CSV table of C-alpha atoms in Angstrom, one decimal:
chain,number,residue,atom,x,y,z
A,298,UNK,CA,-107.8,-26.5,45.0
A,299,UNK,CA,-110.9,-28.2,46.2
A,300,UNK,CA,-111.9,-29.4,49.7
A,301,UNK,CA,-110.8,-33.2,49.8
A,302,UNK,CA,-111.5,-33.9,53.5
A,303,UNK,CA,-114.7,-35.0,52.6
A,304,UNK,CA,-115.3,-38.3,51.2
A,305,UNK,CA,-117.0,-37.9,47.4
A,306,UNK,CA,-118.4,-41.2,47.4
A,307,UNK,CA,-120.7,-40.3,50.2
A,308,UNK,CA,-121.1,-36.6,49.2
A,309,UNK,CA,-122.1,-37.5,45.8
A,310,UNK,CA,-124.0,-40.8,46.3
A,311,UNK,CA,-127.2,-41.1,44.2
A,312,UNK,CA,-130.1,-39.7,46.1
A,313,UNK,CA,-133.0,-40.5,43.7
A,314,UNK,CA,-133.7,-42.9,41.0
A,315,UNK,CA,-133.0,-40.5,38.5
A,316,UNK,CA,-129.4,-40.4,39.8
A,317,UNK,CA,-128.8,-44.2,38.9
A,318,UNK,CA,-127.4,-44.3,35.5
A,319,UNK,CA,-127.8,-47.5,33.0
A,320,UNK,CA,-130.2,-49.2,35.3
A,321,UNK,CA,-133.6,-48.4,34.2
A,322,UNK,CA,-135.1,-52.0,34.0
A,323,UNK,CA,-133.7,-52.7,37.5
A,324,UNK,CA,-135.3,-49.7,38.9
A,325,UNK,CA,-138.6,-50.7,37.2
A,326,UNK,CA,-138.8,-54.2,38.8
A,327,UNK,CA,-137.6,-52.9,42.2
A,328,UNK,CA,-140.4,-50.4,42.5
A,329,UNK,CA,-142.7,-52.8,41.3
A,330,UNK,CA,-141.5,-55.2,44.3
A,331,UNK,CA,-142.0,-52.6,46.9
A,332,UNK,CA,-145.6,-51.5,45.3
A,333,UNK,CA,-146.7,-54.9,45.3
A,334,UNK,CA,-145.3,-56.5,48.7
A,335,UNK,CA,-146.3,-58.9,50.0
A,336,UNK,CA,-146.2,-61.1,47.0
A,337,UNK,CA,-145.0,-64.3,46.1
A,338,UNK,CA,-141.5,-63.4,47.0
A,339,UNK,CA,-140.7,-61.4,50.0
A,340,UNK,CA,-137.2,-60.7,49.2
A,341,UNK,CA,-135.2,-59.1,46.1
A,342,UNK,CA,-131.8,-59.9,45.4
A,343,UNK,CA,-129.8,-57.0,43.4
A,344,UNK,CA,-126.5,-58.6,42.0
A,345,UNK,CA,-123.9,-57.2,39.8
A,346,UNK,CA,-120.2,-56.2,39.9
A,347,UNK,CA,-118.9,-53.6,42.6
A,348,UNK,CA,-120.1,-50.0,42.2
A,349,UNK,CA,-122.8,-49.9,39.8
A,350,UNK,CA,-125.4,-48.9,42.5
A,351,UNK,CA,-127.0,-51.8,44.7
A,352,UNK,CA,-126.8,-50.3,48.1
A,353,UNK,CA,-127.7,-46.8,46.7
A,354,UNK,CA,-130.7,-48.4,45.4
A,355,UNK,CA,-131.8,-49.6,48.7
A,356,UNK,CA,-131.4,-46.2,50.4
A,357,UNK,CA,-133.2,-44.6,47.4
A,358,UNK,CA,-136.1,-46.9,48.1
A,359,UNK,CA,-136.2,-45.4,51.7
A,360,UNK,CA,-136.3,-42.1,50.8
A,361,UNK,CA,-138.8,-42.4,47.8
A,362,UNK,CA,-141.2,-44.5,49.7
A,363,UNK,CA,-140.8,-43.0,53.0
A,364,UNK,CA,-139.6,-46.1,54.7
A,365,UNK,CA,-137.4,-46.6,57.6
A,366,UNK,CA,-134.3,-48.9,56.8
A,367,UNK,CA,-132.6,-51.5,58.9
A,368,UNK,CA,-129.4,-52.5,57.7
A,369,UNK,CA,-127.1,-55.3,58.1
A,370,UNK,CA,-123.6,-56.0,56.6
A,371,UNK,CA,-123.4,-59.6,55.9
A,372,UNK,CA,-119.7,-59.9,56.4
A,373,UNK,CA,-120.2,-59.2,60.1
A,374,UNK,CA,-122.8,-61.7,60.4
A,375,UNK,CA,-120.7,-64.9,59.8
A,376,UNK,CA,-123.0,-67.8,61.5
A,377,UNK,CA,-126.6,-68.3,62.1
A,378,UNK,CA,-126.6,-66.9,65.8
A,379,UNK,CA,-125.5,-63.8,64.9
A,380,UNK,CA,-128.0,-63.3,62.3
A,381,UNK,CA,-130.9,-64.5,63.9
A,382,UNK,CA,-130.3,-62.5,66.9
A,383,UNK,CA,-130.0,-59.3,64.8
A,384,UNK,CA,-132.2,-59.8,61.9
A,385,UNK,CA,-135.5,-61.7,63.3
A,386,UNK,CA,-136.5,-58.6,65.4
A,387,UNK,CA,-136.2,-56.4,62.5
A,388,UNK,CA,-138.3,-58.8,60.2
A,389,UNK,CA,-140.9,-59.4,62.6
A,390,UNK,CA,-141.5,-56.4,65.0
A,391,UNK,CA,-143.3,-53.2,63.9
A,392,UNK,CA,-141.2,-49.7,63.7
A,393,UNK,CA,-141.1,-47.6,66.8
A,394,UNK,CA,-142.8,-44.8,64.7
A,395,UNK,CA,-145.3,-46.8,63.3
A,396,UNK,CA,-143.8,-46.4,59.7
A,397,UNK,CA,-143.3,-49.2,57.3
A,398,UNK,CA,-139.5,-50.3,56.7
A,399,UNK,CA,-137.3,-52.1,54.5
A,400,UNK,CA,-134.6,-54.6,55.5
A,401,UNK,CA,-131.0,-54.3,53.5
A,402,UNK,CA,-128.9,-57.3,53.9
A,403,UNK,CA,-125.8,-56.0,52.1
A,404,UNK,CA,-122.9,-58.0,50.7
A,405,UNK,CA,-124.5,-61.4,51.2
A,406,UNK,CA,-121.2,-62.9,49.7
A,407,UNK,CA,-119.8,-62.7,52.9
A,408,UNK,CA,-122.5,-65.3,54.6
A,409,UNK,CA,-121.3,-68.9,55.5
A,410,UNK,CA,-122.9,-72.0,53.4
A,411,UNK,CA,-122.0,-74.6,56.5
A,412,UNK,CA,-125.0,-76.3,58.2
A,413,UNK,CA,-125.1,-73.5,60.9
A,414,UNK,CA,-124.1,-70.5,58.7
A,415,UNK,CA,-126.0,-67.4,57.9
A,416,UNK,CA,-127.1,-68.5,54.4
A,417,UNK,CA,-129.5,-71.3,55.7
A,418,UNK,CA,-130.6,-68.8,58.4
A,419,UNK,CA,-131.6,-66.1,56.2
A,420,UNK,CA,-133.4,-68.4,54.2
A,421,UNK,CA,-135.6,-69.5,56.8
A,422,UNK,CA,-136.1,-65.7,58.1
A,423,UNK,CA,-137.2,-64.8,54.9
A,424,UNK,CA,-140.3,-67.2,54.6
A,425,UNK,CA,-141.9,-65.1,57.9
A,426,UNK,CA,-140.6,-61.6,56.9
A,427,UNK,CA,-143.3,-59.0,57.1
A,428,UNK,CA,-141.5,-56.1,55.5
A,429,UNK,CA,-139.7,-56.1,52.1
A,430,UNK,CA,-136.1,-57.4,52.1
A,431,UNK,CA,-133.4,-56.1,50.0
A,432,UNK,CA,-130.2,-58.4,49.5
A,433,UNK,CA,-127.1,-57.3,47.5
A,434,UNK,CA,-124.4,-59.6,46.4
A,435,UNK,CA,-121.8,-59.4,43.6
A,436,UNK,CA,-121.9,-62.9,42.5
A,437,UNK,CA,-124.8,-65.0,43.3
A,438,UNK,CA,-124.2,-68.1,41.1
A,439,UNK,CA,-122.4,-70.0,43.5
A,440,UNK,CA,-124.0,-73.4,44.3
A,441,UNK,CA,-124.3,-72.2,47.9
A,442,UNK,CA,-126.8,-69.5,47.1
A,443,UNK,CA,-129.0,-71.9,45.2
A,444,UNK,CA,-132.0,-71.9,47.9
A,445,UNK,CA,-131.6,-68.4,48.2
A,446,UNK,CA,-131.9,-67.7,44.6
A,447,UNK,CA,-135.1,-69.6,44.7
A,448,UNK,CA,-136.7,-67.6,47.4
A,449,UNK,CA,-135.8,-64.0,45.9
A,450,UNK,CA,-136.6,-62.0,43.4
A,451,UNK,CA,-133.5,-61.5,41.0
A,452,UNK,CA,-132.7,-58.5,39.7
A,453,UNK,CA,-129.3,-58.2,37.7
A,454,UNK,CA,-127.6,-54.6,37.7
A,455,UNK,CA,-125.1,-54.3,34.7
A,456,UNK,CA,-121.6,-52.5,34.9
A,457,UNK,CA,-122.3,-48.7,34.1
A,458,UNK,CA,-121.3,-47.7,30.4
A,459,UNK,CA,-117.9,-45.6,30.3
A,460,UNK,CA,-120.0,-42.6,28.7
A,461,UNK,CA,-122.4,-42.4,31.7
A,462,UNK,CA,-119.5,-42.3,34.1
A,463,UNK,CA,-117.8,-39.8,32.3
A,464,UNK,CA,-121.0,-37.4,32.5
A,465,UNK,CA,-120.9,-38.1,36.3
A,466,UNK,CA,-117.5,-37.2,36.8
A,467,UNK,CA,-118.0,-34.0,34.7
A,468,UNK,CA,-120.9,-32.9,37.1
A,469,UNK,CA,-118.4,-33.6,40.0
A,470,UNK,CA,-115.8,-31.5,38.4
A,471,UNK,CA,-118.1,-28.9,37.7
A,472,UNK,CA,-119.2,-28.6,41.5
A,473,UNK,CA,-115.8,-29.0,42.6
A,474,UNK,CA,-114.5,-26.4,40.3
A,475,UNK,CA,-112.0,-28.7,38.7
A,476,UNK,CA,-110.7,-27.4,35.2
A,477,UNK,CA,-109.9,-30.8,33.9
A,478,UNK,CA,-109.9,-31.6,30.3
A,479,UNK,CA,-112.9,-34.0,29.3
A,480,UNK,CA,-110.7,-36.7,27.4
A,481,UNK,CA,-109.1,-37.4,30.8
A,482,UNK,CA,-112.5,-37.7,32.5
A,483,UNK,CA,-113.4,-40.5,30.1
A,484,UNK,CA,-109.9,-42.2,30.7
A,485,UNK,CA,-111.0,-42.5,34.1
A,486,UNK,CA,-114.3,-43.9,33.3
A,487,UNK,CA,-113.0,-46.5,30.9
A,488,UNK,CA,-110.3,-47.5,33.3
A,489,UNK,CA,-113.0,-47.8,36.1
A,490,UNK,CA,-114.7,-50.8,34.0
A,491,UNK,CA,-118.1,-49.9,35.1
A,492,UNK,CA,-117.5,-49.1,38.8
A,493,UNK,CA,-118.6,-45.6,39.4
A,494,UNK,CA,-117.2,-45.9,42.8
A,495,UNK,CA,-113.8,-46.3,41.5
A,496,UNK,CA,-113.8,-43.5,39.0
A,497,UNK,CA,-115.2,-41.2,41.7
A,498,UNK,CA,-112.0,-42.2,43.9
A,499,UNK,CA,-109.8,-41.9,41.1
A,500,UNK,CA,-111.1,-38.4,40.4
A,501,UNK,CA,-110.7,-37.4,43.9
A,502,UNK,CA,-107.2,-38.7,44.1
A,503,UNK,CA,-106.4,-36.8,40.8
A,504,UNK,CA,-107.8,-33.6,42.4
A,505,UNK,CA,-105.1,-33.4,44.9
A,506,UNK,CA,-102.8,-31.9,42.8
A,507,UNK,CA,-103.0,-28.9,40.6
A,508,UNK,CA,-101.1,-30.7,37.8
A,509,UNK,CA,-104.1,-33.2,36.9
A,510,UNK,CA,-102.7,-34.6,33.7
A,511,UNK,CA,-99.2,-35.8,35.6
A,512,UNK,CA,-100.9,-37.1,38.6
A,513,UNK,CA,-103.6,-39.0,36.5
A,514,UNK,CA,-100.6,-40.6,34.5
A,515,UNK,CA,-99.0,-42.0,37.9
A,516,UNK,CA,-102.4,-44.0,38.7
A,517,UNK,CA,-102.3,-47.4,38.2
A,518,UNK,CA,-105.0,-49.3,36.8
A,519,UNK,CA,-106.8,-51.2,39.5
A,520,UNK,CA,-106.1,-54.8,39.9
A,521,UNK,CA,-109.5,-55.9,39.9
A,522,UNK,CA,-110.4,-60.1,39.7
A,523,UNK,CA,-112.2,-60.3,36.5
A,524,UNK,CA,-115.3,-62.7,35.9
A,525,UNK,CA,-116.1,-64.6,32.7
A,526,UNK,CA,-118.6,-62.1,31.7
A,527,UNK,CA,-116.2,-59.3,32.3
A,528,UNK,CA,-113.4,-61.0,30.3
A,529,UNK,CA,-115.9,-62.0,27.5
A,530,UNK,CA,-117.0,-58.2,27.2
A,531,UNK,CA,-113.3,-57.2,27.0
A,532,UNK,CA,-112.2,-59.6,24.2
A,533,UNK,CA,-115.5,-59.1,22.2
A,534,UNK,CA,-116.1,-55.6,22.6
A,535,UNK,CA,-112.7,-53.8,22.4
A,536,UNK,CA,-110.1,-53.8,19.7
A,537,UNK,CA,-106.5,-55.3,20.1
A,538,UNK,CA,-104.4,-53.7,23.0
A,539,UNK,CA,-101.9,-54.3,25.5
A,540,UNK,CA,-104.1,-56.0,28.0
A,541,UNK,CA,-106.0,-58.3,25.6
A,542,UNK,CA,-103.7,-61.3,25.8
A,543,UNK,CA,-103.7,-61.0,29.9
A,544,UNK,CA,-107.6,-60.9,30.2
A,545,UNK,CA,-107.8,-64.4,31.2
A,546,UNK,CA,-105.4,-64.3,33.7
A,547,UNK,CA,-107.6,-62.8,36.6
A,548,UNK,CA,-110.5,-65.3,35.7
A,549,UNK,CA,-110.8,-67.8,38.4
A,550,UNK,CA,-111.8,-70.5,35.8
A,551,UNK,CA,-109.5,-72.9,34.1
A,552,UNK,CA,-108.7,-72.2,30.4
A,553,UNK,CA,-110.5,-75.3,29.1
A,554,UNK,CA,-114.1,-73.9,30.4
A,555,UNK,CA,-113.3,-70.3,29.3
A,556,UNK,CA,-112.9,-72.0,25.7
A,557,UNK,CA,-116.2,-73.2,26.0
A,558,UNK,CA,-117.8,-69.8,27.1
A,559,UNK,CA,-116.1,-68.1,24.1
A,560,UNK,CA,-117.4,-70.8,21.7
A,561,UNK,CA,-120.8,-70.3,23.1
A,562,UNK,CA,-121.0,-66.4,22.9
A,563,UNK,CA,-119.1,-65.7,19.3
A,564,UNK,CA,-122.8,-65.8,17.5
A,565,UNK,CA,-124.0,-63.5,20.1
A,566,UNK,CA,-121.2,-60.5,18.7
A,567,UNK,CA,-120.2,-61.5,15.5
A,568,UNK,CA,-121.7,-62.3,12.1
A,569,UNK,CA,-120.9,-62.5,8.5
A,570,UNK,CA,-116.9,-62.3,7.8
A,571,UNK,CA,-116.4,-61.5,11.4
A,572,UNK,CA,-118.0,-65.0,12.6
A,573,UNK,CA,-116.2,-66.7,10.2
A,574,UNK,CA,-112.6,-64.9,11.4
A,575,UNK,CA,-113.8,-65.6,15.1
A,576,UNK,CA,-114.3,-69.5,14.7
A,577,UNK,CA,-111.4,-69.6,12.6
A,578,UNK,CA,-109.0,-68.5,15.3
A,579,UNK,CA,-110.9,-70.3,17.7
A,580,UNK,CA,-110.1,-73.4,15.6
A,581,UNK,CA,-106.6,-73.0,15.5
A,582,UNK,CA,-106.6,-72.5,19.4
A,583,UNK,CA,-108.6,-75.9,19.5
A,584,UNK,CA,-105.3,-77.4,17.4
A,585,UNK,CA,-102.6,-76.5,20.0
A,586,UNK,CA,-105.0,-77.4,22.7
A,587,UNK,CA,-105.2,-80.8,21.1
A,588,UNK,CA,-101.4,-80.7,20.7
A,589,UNK,CA,-101.0,-80.2,24.2
A,590,UNK,CA,-102.9,-83.2,25.1
A,591,UNK,CA,-101.5,-85.5,23.0
A,592,UNK,CA,-97.9,-84.2,23.3
A,593,UNK,CA,-97.6,-82.8,26.8
A,594,UNK,CA,-96.0,-79.9,25.3
A,595,UNK,CA,-97.1,-77.0,28.0
A,596,UNK,CA,-95.4,-74.2,26.0
A,597,UNK,CA,-98.3,-74.6,23.5
A,598,UNK,CA,-100.5,-73.1,26.0
A,599,UNK,CA,-99.0,-69.7,25.0
A,600,UNK,CA,-100.2,-70.0,21.4
A,601,UNK,CA,-103.9,-71.2,22.5
A,602,UNK,CA,-104.0,-68.1,24.8
A,603,UNK,CA,-103.0,-65.9,21.8
A,604,UNK,CA,-105.8,-67.2,19.5
A,605,UNK,CA,-108.5,-67.3,22.1
A,606,UNK,CA,-107.7,-63.5,23.1
A,607,UNK,CA,-106.0,-61.7,20.5
A,608,UNK,CA,-107.3,-63.9,17.6
A,609,UNK,CA,-111.2,-63.3,18.8
A,610,UNK,CA,-110.1,-59.7,19.2
A,611,UNK,CA,-108.7,-59.1,16.0
A,612,UNK,CA,-111.9,-60.8,14.1
A,613,UNK,CA,-114.0,-57.5,14.2
A,614,UNK,CA,-113.3,-54.5,12.1
A,615,UNK,CA,-114.6,-51.9,14.9
A,616,UNK,CA,-115.2,-51.9,18.6
A,617,UNK,CA,-118.6,-53.4,19.6
A,618,UNK,CA,-121.0,-51.0,21.7
A,619,UNK,CA,-124.3,-51.7,23.6
A,620,UNK,CA,-125.1,-54.5,26.1
A,621,UNK,CA,-124.8,-57.9,25.1
A,622,UNK,CA,-126.3,-61.0,27.3
A,623,UNK,CA,-123.7,-63.7,27.3
A,624,UNK,CA,-124.9,-67.4,27.4
A,625,UNK,CA,-123.4,-70.0,29.9
A,626,UNK,CA,-122.6,-73.0,27.5
A,627,UNK,CA,-124.8,-75.3,29.2
A,628,UNK,CA,-125.1,-78.2,26.6
A,629,UNK,CA,-121.3,-78.3,25.8
A,630,UNK,CA,-120.3,-77.3,29.2
A,631,UNK,CA,-122.3,-80.5,30.3
A,632,UNK,CA,-120.3,-82.7,28.3
A,633,UNK,CA,-117.1,-81.2,29.2
A,634,UNK,CA,-118.1,-81.9,32.9
A,635,UNK,CA,-119.4,-85.6,32.3
A,636,UNK,CA,-116.1,-86.2,30.4
A,637,UNK,CA,-114.1,-84.4,33.3
A,638,UNK,CA,-115.9,-86.4,35.9
A,639,UNK,CA,-115.5,-90.1,33.8
A,640,UNK,CA,-111.5,-89.3,33.4
A,641,UNK,CA,-110.7,-91.0,37.1
A,642,UNK,CA,-112.9,-94.1,35.7
A,643,UNK,CA,-110.5,-94.1,32.7
A,644,UNK,CA,-107.5,-93.9,34.3
A,645,UNK,CA,-108.8,-96.7,37.2
A,646,UNK,CA,-109.6,-99.0,34.4
A,647,UNK,CA,-106.3,-98.6,32.6
A,648,UNK,CA,-104.3,-99.5,36.0
A,649,UNK,CA,-106.6,-102.4,36.7
A,650,UNK,CA,-106.1,-103.8,33.2
A,651,UNK,CA,-102.3,-103.2,33.4
A,652,UNK,CA,-102.1,-105.2,36.6
A,653,UNK,CA,-104.4,-108.1,35.3
A,654,UNK,CA,-102.9,-108.4,31.8
A,655,UNK,CA,-106.3,-107.7,30.3
A,656,UNK,CA,-107.6,-105.1,27.6
A,657,UNK,CA,-109.1,-102.0,28.6
A,658,UNK,CA,-112.2,-102.8,26.6
A,659,UNK,CA,-112.4,-106.0,28.8
A,660,UNK,CA,-111.7,-104.0,31.8
A,661,UNK,CA,-114.3,-101.3,31.0
A,662,UNK,CA,-117.0,-104.1,30.6
A,663,UNK,CA,-116.2,-105.9,33.9
A,664,UNK,CA,-116.0,-102.5,35.7
A,665,UNK,CA,-119.7,-102.4,37.1
A,666,UNK,CA,-118.8,-105.8,38.9
A,667,UNK,CA,-115.3,-105.1,40.0
A,668,UNK,CA,-115.9,-101.6,41.2
A,669,UNK,CA,-116.9,-102.7,44.6
A,670,UNK,CA,-113.9,-104.9,45.6
A,671,UNK,CA,-111.7,-102.0,44.0
A,672,UNK,CA,-113.0,-99.9,47.2
A,673,UNK,CA,-110.9,-102.2,49.3
A,674,UNK,CA,-107.9,-100.4,50.7
A,675,UNK,CA,-105.5,-103.1,49.9
A,676,UNK,CA,-106.5,-103.2,46.3
A,677,UNK,CA,-106.0,-99.2,46.0
A,678,UNK,CA,-102.6,-99.5,47.1
A,679,UNK,CA,-101.8,-102.4,44.7
A,680,UNK,CA,-103.2,-100.5,41.8
A,681,UNK,CA,-101.5,-97.3,43.1
A,682,UNK,CA,-104.7,-95.2,43.0
A,683,UNK,CA,-104.5,-91.3,43.8
A,684,UNK,CA,-106.7,-89.6,46.0
A,685,UNK,CA,-108.7,-88.3,43.2
A,686,UNK,CA,-109.5,-91.6,42.2
A,687,UNK,CA,-110.3,-92.9,45.5
A,688,UNK,CA,-112.5,-90.1,46.0
A,689,UNK,CA,-114.4,-90.7,42.9
A,690,UNK,CA,-115.0,-94.5,43.9
A,691,UNK,CA,-116.1,-93.3,47.2
A,692,UNK,CA,-118.9,-91.2,45.6
A,693,UNK,CA,-120.1,-94.0,43.2
C-alpha cells in the first residue's frame, strides 16, 4: 500500500521541460519568447484543455531561467481595481533580490469582460510591462478576448496523447511500488481524454485499494464538457462505441453549427472510399435536416444525429492516429450566420405582407422605406412582433 496522504499531482508535477510530454513546439516557442524579451509582444498566452501542462510550464520557466515568479489566479481578480492593485506593482517594480522575474496570470477565463472588468485592465497593463507575462486559459476564442489575443503571442497546447500519459502513469506506479497491469494504466490514460492531472488523480484513487482492478471498474468516467475540437477528434479518430452518439450532447453549440464543422473537416481526416462514405452519411443527415425544417417533425433529430455521429465514425476502416488541425468553417459559417441574422427580417416581412394584404415580394422591395416606421411601438404591437424581431429592428 502506498502513502496516499501526499497529493500526487504536486508530488509528480513536471519539474523540467523534458518532463512535459507532447508539447515540443510550444516549449520551443516559449523559450524563444523568454530569450528575446522584450520584443514586439510582452505577454504570451498558453491556451489548451485542462491538465496539459500550462501552469507547470510557467514554473519550469522560473526554474530553468533562474527567475522569480509572481502568480495571480484570474478567478480571484474579478474587476479592474483588484487586478491593478496586485499586478501593476509586480509589472513595474524590480525584484527585491535584483533578479529578473516572470508574471503568471493563471486561468484568465475567469476575468470579466465588462467595462470595469479585469480583461480591459490586463490589456492596459501589458503595454507597460517590464517583465515577461505568461497568461494561461482553456479557451481564448471568446469575443471578449479579441484585444488580449492581439497583444499576446499565442501558443496552443494540445491534448496529451494517451500513450504519453500511460508512460507517465507507469513511472508513477513504479515509484509508488504499485503492481498494476499496464492495460489498466492504458485504460486510465485513454479515459482521461488528454488530461494528465485527471489520469494521475484516477491512479491515486485506484491505489487506495489492494484490489486494483475491481476498484478501477467502479471509477466513473468524468463528465467533462467537450469543445467542438474534442468532439470532432472523438468522431474522426475513434471507431464506433457506446459513447459515439452522445458526443455532441456536451458540446455547447447548436447542431446546425456542428454540422458545418463536420462538413468542413471531413477531408482533413478521410480520403478515397472513406471520404465518399463520410460525405454520404453527411448527405443523409442533411436530408433529415431538411425534413425537420419543412415538416417540423423533431423526431427526425434522432436520425440526423445518428448519421452525423455513427455514420461519420463508421466511414473509416480503422482508428486514426496522429494530430489533425481542425479548421473553423469560416466561409460556410458566415453564410449560415448571415442567413440566421436575416431570418428576423423575413418573418417581419411575412407579418407585414399579411397585414396589408400584399405579396412578400412587394413587401421585401418596400422594406428599406417602411423599416423606420415599423420601429414604432404601436406598429410593432399591431404586427405582433416578438422580442427577437424587435431587437433586430433596433440594431438596424
